[in-house]
Amino acid sequence: GGKLLKGRGPGEGRAHLVHMPHPGADLASFSIPPSVRTKLLKAGFKATTDLDGVGALELSKDAQISREEALGVLKEVREGKAPASQKAANVSRSALDILHTTRNLSPIITFCGEMDGMLGGGVPMGEVTEFVGTPGIGKTQLGIQLAVDAH
């Protein structure tokens, strides 16, 4: 959804739809430069709902920021960019994209020639590899080392 506003923004006098994809989200969760964010807060703009129906010119005057900065803020908030905390959850990739990404990743070398040989050069990145064995053989230690090496 969006909110129908009349007589605001670039189409002064015309009704237009303003899409607020994250209503009520704190402006601090968006990628807004700190200096601009500070001026927005001082002017009383704390959440996306505070920007409902506000045009770039009005925001520029109220927050004492440049028109370009105001346009940047409105674009960031209104064009559906997720707040930083939601970005990871909203990423959508095709299986083909994931395949191409994982093909380009180098395997993690274990420095155990036999194991690396069985795994085709090391533990593949971007895939699940299960290590099984009797207790105390070093599965956990190997997993921790692989996690460190992958980072």
Coordinates of C-alpha atoms in Angstrom, one line a residue:
G1 CA 0.0 0.0 0.0
G2 CA 0.6 3.6 -0.3
K3 CA -1.1 6.8 0.9
L4 CA -3.0 9.1 -1.4
L5 CA -1.9 12.7 -1.0
K6 CA -3.3 15.8 -2.6
G7 CA -1.5 19.0 -3.4
R8 CA 2.0 18.0 -2.1
G9 CA 5.3 17.5 -3.8
P10 CA 6.2 17.7 -7.5
G11 CA 2.6 17.4 -8.8
E12 CA 1.3 20.3 -6.8
G13 CA -2.5 20.3 -7.1
R14 CA -2.6 16.8 -8.5
A15 CA -3.2 13.7 -6.4
H16 CA -0.3 11.2 -6.5
L17 CA 0.5 8.0 -4.6
V18 CA 3.4 8.0 -2.2
H19 CA 4.5 4.5 -1.3
M20 CA 5.9 4.1 2.2
P21 CA 7.2 0.5 2.2
H22 CA 8.3 0.6 5.8
P23 CA 5.7 2.7 7.7
G24 CA 6.9 3.9 11.1
A25 CA 10.5 2.7 10.6
D26 CA 13.1 4.8 12.4
L27 CA 15.0 7.1 10.0
A28 CA 18.2 6.1 11.7
S29 CA 17.8 2.6 10.2
F30 CA 18.2 4.0 6.7
S31 CA 21.4 4.9 4.9
I32 CA 21.1 8.6 5.5
P33 CA 24.3 10.6 6.1
P34 CA 24.8 11.4 9.8
S35 CA 24.9 15.2 9.3
V36 CA 21.6 15.1 7.4
R37 CA 20.1 12.6 10.0
T38 CA 21.0 15.0 12.8
K39 CA 19.2 17.9 11.0
L40 CA 16.2 15.8 10.4
L41 CA 16.0 14.8 14.1
K42 CA 16.3 18.5 15.1
A43 CA 13.4 19.4 12.8
G44 CA 11.3 16.6 14.3
F45 CA 11.6 14.0 11.5
K46 CA 12.3 10.7 13.4
A47 CA 10.3 8.1 11.5
T48 CA 9.1 7.4 8.0
T49 CA 5.6 8.4 9.0
D50 CA 6.9 11.9 9.8
L51 CA 7.7 12.2 6.0
D52 CA 4.2 11.3 4.9
G53 CA 3.2 13.9 2.3
V54 CA 6.3 16.0 2.7
G55 CA 7.9 17.1 -0.6
A56 CA 11.6 17.7 -1.2
L57 CA 11.3 21.5 -1.1
E58 CA 9.3 21.4 2.2
L59 CA 11.8 18.9 3.8
S60 CA 14.7 21.1 2.6
K61 CA 13.3 24.2 4.3
D62 CA 12.1 22.5 7.5
A63 CA 15.3 20.5 8.1
Q64 CA 17.6 23.2 6.7
I65 CA 19.3 20.7 4.3
S66 CA 19.9 21.2 0.6
R67 CA 17.3 20.2 -1.9
E68 CA 19.6 17.4 -3.2
E69 CA 19.9 16.0 0.3
A70 CA 16.1 16.2 0.8
L71 CA 15.6 14.3 -2.5
G72 CA 18.2 11.7 -1.4
V73 CA 16.3 11.2 1.9
L74 CA 12.9 10.9 0.2
K75 CA 14.3 8.5 -2.4
E76 CA 15.9 6.3 0.3
V77 CA 12.7 6.1 2.3
R78 CA 10.1 6.0 -0.5
E79 CA 11.6 3.8 -3.1
G80 CA 11.3 0.7 -1.0
K81 CA 14.8 0.5 0.3
A82 CA 14.7 -1.6 3.4
P83 CA 16.1 -0.3 6.7
A84 CA 19.5 -1.7 7.4
S85 CA 18.2 -4.3 9.8
Q86 CA 15.8 -5.7 7.2
K87 CA 18.1 -5.7 4.1
A88 CA 19.4 -9.2 4.6
A89 CA 15.9 -10.6 5.0
N90 CA 14.7 -8.9 1.8
V91 CA 17.5 -10.1 -0.5
S92 CA 16.1 -12.2 -3.3
R93 CA 18.4 -14.2 -5.6
S94 CA 17.7 -16.8 -8.2
A95 CA 19.2 -20.3 -8.0
L96 CA 21.3 -19.4 -11.1
D97 CA 22.8 -16.3 -9.3
I98 CA 23.7 -18.5 -6.3
L99 CA 25.2 -21.2 -8.6
H100 CA 27.4 -18.6 -10.3
T101 CA 28.5 -17.1 -7.0
T102 CA 29.4 -20.5 -5.4
R103 CA 31.3 -21.6 -8.6
N104 CA 33.5 -18.6 -8.2
L105 CA 34.4 -19.3 -4.5
S106 CA 37.6 -21.1 -3.8
P107 CA 37.4 -24.2 -1.5
I108 CA 38.8 -24.1 2.0
I109 CA 42.0 -26.1 2.0
T110 CA 42.3 -28.4 5.1
F111 CA 46.0 -29.2 4.6
C112 CA 45.1 -32.9 4.9
G113 CA 46.0 -34.2 1.4
E114 CA 43.7 -37.2 1.5
M115 CA 40.7 -35.1 2.7
D116 CA 41.3 -32.3 0.3
G117 CA 41.6 -34.9 -2.5
M118 CA 38.3 -36.6 -1.6
L119 CA 36.6 -33.2 -1.5
G120 CA 38.1 -32.1 -4.9
G121 CA 40.6 -29.6 -3.6
G122 CA 39.2 -28.7 -0.2
V123 CA 35.8 -28.0 1.5
P124 CA 33.5 -26.3 -0.9
M125 CA 32.3 -22.8 0.1
G126 CA 28.6 -22.1 -0.2
E127 CA 27.7 -25.8 0.3
V128 CA 26.9 -28.0 3.2
T129 CA 29.5 -30.6 4.0
E130 CA 28.9 -33.2 6.7
F131 CA 31.8 -34.7 8.6
V132 CA 31.0 -37.9 10.5
G133 CA 33.2 -40.1 12.7
T134 CA 33.7 -41.6 16.1
P135 CA 33.8 -39.4 19.2
G136 CA 37.1 -37.6 19.8
I137 CA 38.3 -37.8 16.2
G138 CA 38.4 -34.0 15.7
K139 CA 35.1 -33.2 13.9
T140 CA 34.4 -30.2 16.1
Q141 CA 38.0 -28.9 15.9
L142 CA 37.9 -29.3 12.1
G143 CA 34.5 -27.4 12.0
I144 CA 35.9 -24.5 14.1
Q145 CA 39.1 -24.3 12.0
L146 CA 37.0 -24.3 8.8
A147 CA 34.8 -21.5 10.2
V148 CA 37.9 -19.4 11.0
D149 CA 39.3 -20.1 7.5
A150 CA 36.1 -19.3 5.8
H151 CA 35.9 -15.9 7.5

